[in-house]
Amino acid sequence: MINFQYYAPTKVVFGKGTEKQAGILAKEFGATRVLIHYGTGSVVKSGLLDAVKSSLDNEGLPYELFGGAKPNPRLSLVREGIALSRATGVDFVLAVGGGSVIDSAKAIALGIRNDFDVWDLFIGKETAAACAPVAVILTLSAAGSEMSNGTVITNEDGWYKRAYGSDLCRPKFSILNPELTYTVSPYQTSCGAVDIIMHTMERYFTTEPPMDITDAAAHAVIKTIMKNVMTVLYNPRDYKGRAEIMWTGSLSHNGLTGCGGIGDWSTHDIEHELGGIFDIAHGAGLSAIWGSWARYVYKTKPGRFAEFASGIFGIKKSNQELAALAGIEAMENFFEKIGMPVSVSGLGINMTDGQIDEMAAKATSNDTRTLGNFRKLHKEDIKSILKTAR
Ligand code: NZQ
Ligand code: ZN
């Protein structure tokens, strides 16, 4: 195990009706004028936006409404949000939605408090010195952005999807009411399940000797999602099922399942390239690539994949390689069972050789950096993984 820091400062307010506390909580964290940021309409349709407005009205808190964040949230909207916030004196950003809305809100909050162009953060040119406070009312269990330090934004100029991480933009509070996820479609529910599982798997596949407690937490996260996603696909209004998934989603990406190890993250990095140019749902992009990545790298440490197969699926084989391959296949079978693709063609996309080359070049900045830690991947490795994932 390696030394680690664990920092999860977000106040979590969990349960039925908790969205009514938004105004009180925003005041508690110093808001005087709030930007209510939301997506493409689900929170208008569900009535959640009206409930949030009432909660702020009750506390006498003025606000600006700012919708339109799309899946794979766009830089142009972030820039609009920064301009609006500066013009109106917004000092607090409240995200009402899923990961895309939260990430857009975090980028706006970073932009408000820094003088340079916000994209400079995402290309490593600048580091944030400050961030306006951000808070969340979560409507989709998936990205884990409600407790994470990350924001992922797509720049339409070149279709670069890039992440920036800073503890400054971890949400001050996150309101998690599982009832707000009843209306999430089966497809997005499954995408969310894959993403939550992947946030733990990216941390699980480490070459460091693992900690028992971290492994136990990781196994619990993955098994809880696998069990409860079946429940809610069958009955979308199952409160316990939605609650298990919601809380597990937050724990999967707040650092808990990575303590003592070094995360890999190459499946995420490759998905970001796919998402950047094909505008796909993040979770579906991850399931389309993961098996190809896993079969490419497992020989680095087959024992780790054998532990995964045993811990998640109870698979025991006569040797570690057989167990590793059986575990990878079992995970892919699960993805298919919940309607998720296990190839890029399953996303309805036929990648050309030119597109594969473009994505591998972008991911490695023209082969000047590698992806991943379980096995370091160069441009040619990424091309091979994408070709197998076709
Ligand atoms: O736009 P609206 O109307 O909100 O509709 C959304 C969207 O169409 C809909 N939706 C959300 N809540 C709903 C609902 N529909 C009905 N009822 C509800 N209660 O679902 C669709 C997808 O929403 P989106 O926010 O895009 O999904 P998700 O939460 O999966 O977020 C994906 C984004 O998060 C990034 C991904 O790359 C992707 O851009 N990630 C962010 C991370 C982070 N900040 O830490 C980590 C992740 O690994 C991930 O990369
Ligand atoms: Zn993810």
Coordinates of C-alpha atoms and ligand atoms in Angstrom, one line a residue:
M1 CA 0.0 0.0 0.0
I2 CA 1.1 3.6 -0.6
N3 CA 0.6 6.6 1.5
F4 CA -2.6 8.4 0.8
Q5 CA -4.8 11.4 1.7
Y6 CA -8.6 11.0 1.9
Y7 CA -10.5 14.3 1.7
A8 CA -14.3 14.1 1.3
P9 CA -15.6 17.4 2.7
T10 CA -19.0 17.4 1.1
K11 CA -22.0 17.5 3.5
V12 CA -24.4 14.8 2.3
V13 CA -28.1 15.3 3.0
F14 CA -29.8 12.1 2.1
G15 CA -33.4 11.0 1.8
K16 CA -37.0 11.8 0.9
G17 CA -37.9 15.4 0.6
T18 CA -34.4 16.7 1.2
E19 CA -34.5 19.0 -1.8
K20 CA -36.7 21.3 0.3
Q21 CA -33.6 22.1 2.4
A22 CA -31.7 23.7 -0.5
G23 CA -32.3 27.3 0.5
I24 CA -31.4 26.7 4.2
L25 CA -28.2 24.9 3.2
A26 CA -27.2 27.4 0.6
K27 CA -27.5 30.2 3.2
E28 CA -25.5 28.1 5.7
F29 CA -22.7 28.0 3.2
G30 CA -22.7 31.7 2.6
A31 CA -24.7 32.2 -0.6
T32 CA -26.1 35.7 -1.3
R33 CA -27.0 35.2 -4.9
V34 CA -27.4 31.8 -6.5
L35 CA -27.0 30.5 -10.1
I36 CA -29.4 27.6 -10.4
H37 CA -27.9 25.5 -13.2
Y38 CA -29.7 22.7 -14.8
G39 CA -29.9 20.5 -18.0
T40 CA -32.1 20.1 -21.0
G41 CA -35.5 19.9 -19.3
S42 CA -36.0 16.9 -17.0
V43 CA -36.0 19.0 -13.9
V44 CA -38.6 21.4 -15.4
K45 CA -40.8 18.5 -16.4
S46 CA -40.6 16.8 -13.0
G47 CA -41.4 20.0 -11.0
L48 CA -38.0 19.8 -9.2
L49 CA -37.0 23.2 -10.5
D50 CA -40.1 24.8 -9.0
A51 CA -39.4 23.1 -5.7
V52 CA -35.8 24.4 -5.6
K53 CA -37.0 28.0 -6.5
S54 CA -39.5 27.9 -3.6
S55 CA -36.9 26.7 -1.2
L56 CA -34.6 29.6 -2.1
D57 CA -37.6 32.1 -2.1
N58 CA -38.5 30.9 1.4
E59 CA -35.0 32.0 2.6
G60 CA -35.1 35.3 0.7
L61 CA -32.2 34.1 -1.5
P62 CA -32.2 35.7 -5.0
Y63 CA -31.2 33.6 -7.9
E64 CA -30.5 33.4 -11.7
L65 CA -31.9 30.5 -13.7
F66 CA -29.5 29.0 -16.2
G67 CA -30.4 25.8 -18.0
G68 CA -29.2 24.0 -21.1
A69 CA -26.3 21.8 -19.9
K70 CA -26.2 18.9 -22.3
P71 CA -24.7 15.4 -21.8
N72 CA -21.0 15.8 -22.5
P73 CA -21.4 19.4 -21.3
R74 CA -20.0 22.1 -23.6
L75 CA -17.4 24.8 -23.0
S76 CA -19.5 27.5 -24.8
L77 CA -22.3 27.1 -22.2
V78 CA -19.8 27.3 -19.4
R79 CA -18.4 30.5 -20.7
E80 CA -22.0 31.9 -21.0
G81 CA -22.6 30.9 -17.4
I82 CA -19.4 32.6 -16.2
A83 CA -20.4 35.8 -18.0
L84 CA -24.0 35.7 -16.6
S85 CA -22.7 35.1 -13.1
R86 CA -20.2 38.0 -13.3
A87 CA -22.8 40.3 -14.7
T88 CA -25.4 39.5 -12.0
G89 CA -23.1 39.1 -8.9
V90 CA -23.7 35.4 -8.4
D91 CA -21.5 34.0 -5.6
F92 CA -22.9 30.5 -5.3
V93 CA -23.6 27.8 -8.0
L94 CA -26.3 25.2 -7.4
A95 CA -26.4 22.3 -9.8
V96 CA -29.7 20.5 -10.2
G97 CA -29.2 17.4 -12.3
G98 CA -26.8 14.7 -13.2
G99 CA -23.0 14.6 -13.8
S100 CA -23.1 16.9 -16.8
V101 CA -24.9 19.6 -15.0
I102 CA -22.7 19.3 -12.0
D103 CA -19.5 19.4 -14.1
S104 CA -20.8 22.4 -16.0
A105 CA -21.6 24.1 -12.7
K106 CA -18.1 23.4 -11.3
A107 CA -16.5 24.8 -14.4
I108 CA -18.6 28.0 -14.1
A109 CA -17.7 28.3 -10.4
L110 CA -14.0 27.9 -11.3
G111 CA -14.4 30.5 -14.1
I112 CA -16.1 33.1 -11.8
R113 CA -13.1 33.2 -9.5
N114 CA -10.2 33.0 -11.9
D115 CA -9.1 35.7 -14.4
F116 CA -7.8 33.5 -17.2
D117 CA -10.0 31.5 -19.7
V118 CA -11.5 28.5 -17.9
W119 CA -10.3 26.1 -20.7
D120 CA -6.7 26.8 -19.7
L121 CA -7.4 24.6 -16.6
F122 CA -8.5 21.6 -18.7
I123 CA -5.4 21.8 -20.9
G124 CA -3.0 22.1 -18.0
K125 CA -2.0 25.6 -18.7
E126 CA -3.3 27.0 -15.4
T127 CA -4.1 25.9 -11.9
A128 CA -7.2 27.2 -10.1
A129 CA -6.4 29.6 -7.2
A130 CA -10.0 29.7 -6.1
C131 CA -13.5 28.5 -6.9
A132 CA -17.0 29.8 -6.0
P133 CA -18.9 27.5 -3.8
V134 CA -20.8 24.8 -5.6
A135 CA -23.6 22.6 -4.3
V136 CA -25.7 19.8 -5.8
I137 CA -29.2 18.4 -6.0
L138 CA -28.6 15.1 -7.7
T139 CA -31.1 13.6 -10.1
L140 CA -29.1 10.7 -11.6
S141 CA -26.8 8.2 -9.9
A142 CA -23.7 7.8 -12.1
A143 CA -20.8 10.2 -12.4
G144 CA -20.1 10.7 -8.7
S145 CA -19.4 14.3 -9.3
E146 CA -21.6 15.1 -6.3
M147 CA -18.6 14.3 -4.1
S148 CA -15.7 14.3 -6.5
N149 CA -13.0 16.9 -7.2
G150 CA -13.5 16.6 -10.9
T151 CA -15.2 18.3 -13.8
V152 CA -15.3 17.0 -17.4
I153 CA -16.0 19.5 -20.2
T154 CA -16.1 19.2 -24.0
N155 CA -14.6 21.9 -26.1
E156 CA -16.5 22.1 -29.4
D157 CA -13.5 23.6 -31.0
G158 CA -11.8 20.3 -32.0
W159 CA -14.1 18.2 -29.8
Y160 CA -11.8 17.7 -27.0
K161 CA -13.4 16.2 -23.8
R162 CA -11.0 16.9 -20.9
A163 CA -11.1 16.7 -17.1
Y164 CA -9.8 19.0 -14.5
G165 CA -9.5 18.1 -10.8
S166 CA -9.2 20.3 -7.8
D167 CA -10.4 20.0 -4.2
L168 CA -11.5 23.6 -4.5
C169 CA -14.5 22.5 -6.6
R170 CA -15.7 19.7 -4.4
P171 CA -19.4 20.4 -3.6
K172 CA -20.1 22.1 -0.3
F173 CA -23.3 20.0 0.1
S174 CA -25.0 17.4 -2.0
I175 CA -28.7 16.7 -1.6
L176 CA -29.4 13.0 -2.5
N177 CA -33.1 12.1 -2.7
P178 CA -33.4 8.7 -4.4
E179 CA -37.0 9.5 -5.3
L180 CA -35.6 12.1 -7.8
T181 CA -34.1 9.3 -9.8
Y182 CA -37.4 7.4 -10.3
T183 CA -37.8 9.0 -13.8
V184 CA -34.3 8.1 -15.1
S185 CA -34.7 5.9 -18.2
P186 CA -33.6 2.3 -18.1
Y187 CA -30.8 3.1 -20.5
Q188 CA -29.4 5.9 -18.3
T189 CA -29.9 3.8 -15.2
S190 CA -27.7 1.1 -16.8
C191 CA -25.2 3.7 -18.0
G192 CA -25.0 5.0 -14.4
A193 CA -24.5 1.5 -13.0
V194 CA -21.6 0.9 -15.4
D195 CA -20.0 4.2 -14.5
I196 CA -20.3 3.5 -10.8
I197 CA -18.8 0.1 -11.2
M198 CA -16.0 1.5 -13.4
H199 CA -15.1 4.2 -10.8
T200 CA -14.2 1.4 -8.4
M201 CA -12.6 -0.9 -11.1
E202 CA -10.4 1.9 -12.2
R203 CA -9.0 2.1 -8.7
Y204 CA -9.1 -1.7 -8.1
F205 CA -6.7 -2.6 -10.9
T206 CA -3.5 -1.4 -9.3
T207 CA -0.2 -3.1 -9.2
E208 CA 0.3 -2.0 -5.6
P209 CA -0.3 -4.7 -2.9
P210 CA -3.9 -3.9 -1.9
M211 CA -5.4 -3.1 1.5
D212 CA -8.0 -5.5 2.8
I213 CA -10.3 -2.7 3.8
T214 CA -10.1 -1.1 0.3
D215 CA -10.7 -4.3 -1.5
A216 CA -13.7 -5.1 0.8
A217 CA -15.2 -1.7 0.1
A218 CA -14.6 -2.2 -3.6
H219 CA -16.2 -5.6 -3.7
A220 CA -19.2 -4.2 -1.7
V221 CA -19.6 -1.3 -4.2
I222 CA -19.6 -3.5 -7.3
K223 CA -21.9 -6.2 -5.8
T224 CA -24.4 -3.6 -4.4
I225 CA -24.7 -2.0 -7.8
M226 CA -25.0 -5.4 -9.7
K227 CA -27.8 -6.5 -7.3
N228 CA -29.8 -3.2 -7.1
V229 CA -29.6 -2.2 -10.8
M230 CA -31.6 -5.4 -11.5
T231 CA -34.2 -4.3 -8.9
V232 CA -34.7 -0.8 -10.3
L233 CA -34.7 -1.9 -14.0
Y234 CA -37.6 -4.1 -13.0
N235 CA -39.3 -1.5 -10.8
P236 CA -38.0 2.0 -11.4
R237 CA -39.8 3.3 -8.3
D238 CA -38.2 0.9 -5.8
Y239 CA -37.0 3.4 -3.1
K240 CA -34.5 1.0 -1.5
G241 CA -33.0 0.0 -4.8
R242 CA -32.6 3.6 -5.9
A243 CA -31.2 4.6 -2.5
E244 CA -28.6 1.8 -2.5
I245 CA -27.4 2.9 -6.0
M246 CA -27.4 6.6 -5.1
W247 CA -25.2 6.3 -2.0
T248 CA -23.0 3.6 -3.6
G249 CA -22.5 6.0 -6.6
S250 CA -21.2 8.7 -4.3
L251 CA -18.9 6.4 -2.3
S252 CA -17.5 4.9 -5.5
H253 CA -16.0 8.2 -6.6
N254 CA -15.2 10.1 -3.4
G255 CA -11.8 8.3 -3.1
L256 CA -12.8 5.6 -0.6
T257 CA -12.3 2.7 -2.9
G258 CA -8.8 3.9 -4.0
C259 CA -7.1 4.3 -0.6
G260 CA -3.6 2.8 -0.6
G261 CA -3.5 2.1 -4.3
I262 CA -2.8 3.9 -7.6
G263 CA -5.7 4.2 -9.9
D264 CA -5.5 3.3 -13.6
W265 CA -8.1 5.4 -15.4
S266 CA -7.2 4.5 -19.0
T267 CA -10.6 3.2 -19.8
H268 CA -12.0 6.6 -18.7
D269 CA -9.4 8.5 -20.7
I270 CA -10.1 6.4 -23.8
E271 CA -13.9 6.9 -23.3
H272 CA -13.4 10.7 -23.1
E273 CA -11.9 10.6 -26.6
L274 CA -14.9 8.5 -27.9
G275 CA -17.4 10.8 -26.1
G276 CA -15.6 13.9 -27.5
I277 CA -16.0 13.0 -31.1
F278 CA -19.1 10.7 -31.1
D279 CA -21.1 12.4 -28.2
I280 CA -22.1 9.1 -26.6
A281 CA -23.4 8.4 -23.1
H282 CA -20.3 8.0 -20.8
G283 CA -21.3 4.7 -19.1
A284 CA -22.1 3.0 -22.5
G285 CA -18.7 4.2 -23.8
L286 CA -17.0 2.7 -20.8
S287 CA -18.7 -0.8 -21.1
A288 CA -17.9 -0.8 -24.9
I289 CA -14.1 -0.5 -24.2
W290 CA -13.4 -2.1 -20.8
G291 CA -13.2 -5.7 -21.9
S292 CA -10.8 -4.8 -24.7
W293 CA -8.6 -2.9 -22.2
A294 CA -8.8 -5.7 -19.7
R295 CA -7.7 -8.4 -22.1
Y296 CA -4.9 -6.2 -23.3
V297 CA -3.4 -5.6 -19.9
Y298 CA -4.3 -8.5 -17.6
K299 CA -1.0 -10.3 -18.1
T300 CA 0.8 -7.5 -16.3
K301 CA -0.6 -9.0 -13.1
P302 CA -3.1 -11.9 -13.7
G303 CA -3.4 -12.4 -10.0
R304 CA -5.1 -9.1 -9.5
F305 CA -7.7 -10.0 -12.1
A306 CA -8.1 -13.5 -10.5
E307 CA -8.8 -11.7 -7.2
F308 CA -11.4 -9.7 -9.0
A309 CA -13.0 -12.8 -10.5
S310 CA -13.1 -14.5 -7.1
G311 CA -14.2 -11.5 -5.1
I312 CA -17.0 -10.4 -7.4
F313 CA -18.2 -13.6 -9.2
G314 CA -16.8 -16.4 -6.9
I315 CA -14.8 -17.8 -9.8
K316 CA -12.0 -20.3 -9.0
K317 CA -9.9 -21.8 -11.7
S318 CA -6.8 -24.0 -11.8
N319 CA -4.6 -21.0 -12.7
Q320 CA -4.7 -17.3 -12.5
E321 CA -4.8 -16.6 -16.2
L322 CA -7.9 -18.7 -16.7
A323 CA -9.6 -17.1 -13.7
A324 CA -8.7 -13.6 -15.0
L325 CA -10.2 -14.3 -18.4
A326 CA -13.3 -15.8 -16.8
G327 CA -13.8 -12.8 -14.6
I328 CA -13.5 -10.4 -17.6
E329 CA -16.1 -12.4 -19.5
A330 CA -18.4 -12.5 -16.5
M331 CA -18.3 -8.7 -16.2
E332 CA -19.0 -8.3 -19.9
N333 CA -21.9 -10.7 -19.6
F334 CA -23.3 -8.6 -16.8
F335 CA -23.0 -5.4 -18.9
E336 CA -24.9 -7.1 -21.7
K337 CA -27.6 -8.3 -19.2
I338 CA -28.4 -4.7 -18.3
G339 CA -28.4 -3.6 -22.0
M340 CA -25.0 -2.1 -22.2
P341 CA -22.7 -2.5 -25.2
V342 CA -19.5 -4.5 -25.0
S343 CA -18.1 -3.2 -28.3
V344 CA -18.0 0.2 -30.1
S345 CA -20.2 -1.2 -32.8
G346 CA -22.8 -1.9 -30.1
L347 CA -23.0 1.9 -29.7
G348 CA -24.0 2.1 -33.4
I349 CA -20.5 3.5 -34.3
N350 CA -18.2 2.1 -37.0
M351 CA -14.8 3.7 -36.2
T352 CA -12.6 4.3 -39.2
D353 CA -8.8 3.8 -38.9
G354 CA -8.4 7.5 -39.2
Q355 CA -10.7 8.1 -36.3
I356 CA -8.9 5.5 -34.2
D357 CA -5.6 7.2 -35.0
E358 CA -7.1 10.6 -34.1
M359 CA -8.4 9.4 -30.7
A360 CA -5.1 7.7 -29.8
A361 CA -3.1 10.8 -30.8
K362 CA -5.4 13.1 -28.8
A363 CA -5.3 10.8 -25.8
T364 CA -1.5 10.7 -25.7
S365 CA -0.9 14.3 -26.9
N366 CA 0.7 12.8 -30.1
D367 CA 2.5 10.0 -28.2
T368 CA 4.2 12.4 -25.7
R369 CA 2.4 11.0 -22.7
T370 CA 1.1 7.6 -21.6
L371 CA -2.3 6.6 -20.2
G372 CA -2.9 4.3 -17.2
N373 CA -0.9 2.8 -14.4
F374 CA -1.7 -0.9 -14.3
R375 CA 0.1 -0.9 -17.6
K376 CA 1.4 2.3 -19.2
L377 CA -0.2 2.7 -22.6
H378 CA 1.3 4.4 -25.6
K379 CA -0.4 5.6 -28.7
E380 CA 0.0 2.2 -30.5
D381 CA -1.4 0.4 -27.4
I382 CA -4.5 2.6 -27.5
K383 CA -5.0 2.0 -31.2
S384 CA -4.8 -1.8 -30.5
I385 CA -7.4 -1.5 -27.7
L386 CA -9.7 0.5 -29.9
K387 CA -9.3 -1.9 -32.8
T388 CA -10.2 -4.9 -30.6
A389 CA -13.1 -2.9 -29.2
R390 CA -14.6 -2.3 -32.7
Ligands
NZQ1 O1 -30.4 17.3 -19.4 P1 -31.4 16.7 -18.5 O2 -32.8 17.1 -18.8 O3 -31.0 16.8 -17.1 O4 -31.5 15.1 -18.9 C1 -30.5 14.2 -18.5 C2 -29.6 13.7 -19.7 O5 -30.4 13.7 -20.8 C3 -31.1 12.9 -18.0 N1 -31.6 12.9 -16.6 C4 -30.9 13.3 -15.5 N2 -31.6 13.1 -14.4 C5 -32.8 12.7 -14.8 C6 -32.8 12.5 -16.2 N3 -33.8 12.1 -16.9 C7 -35.0 11.8 -16.3 N4 -35.0 11.9 -14.9 C8 -34.0 12.3 -14.2 N5 -34.1 12.4 -12.8 O6 -30.1 11.9 -18.2 C9 -29.3 12.3 -19.3 C10 -27.8 12.1 -18.9 O7 -27.5 13.0 -18.0 P2 -25.9 13.3 -17.6 O8 -25.8 14.3 -16.6 O9 -25.2 13.5 -18.9 O10 -25.4 11.9 -17.1 P3 -24.3 11.5 -16.1 O11 -24.7 11.7 -14.7 O12 -24.0 10.1 -16.4 O13 -23.1 12.4 -16.4 C11 -22.2 12.1 -17.4 C12 -21.1 13.1 -17.5 O14 -20.3 13.1 -16.3 C13 -18.9 13.0 -16.7 C14 -19.0 12.2 -17.9 O15 -17.8 12.2 -18.7 C15 -20.1 12.8 -18.7 O16 -19.7 14.0 -19.3 N6 -18.1 12.4 -15.5 C16 -17.8 13.2 -14.5 C17 -17.1 12.8 -13.4 C18 -16.7 13.7 -12.3 N7 -17.0 15.0 -12.5 O17 -16.2 13.4 -11.3 C19 -16.5 11.5 -13.4 C20 -17.1 10.5 -14.4 O18 -16.2 9.5 -14.6 C21 -17.5 11.1 -15.7 O19 -16.4 11.3 -16.5
ZN2 ZN -17.0 7.8 -15.1

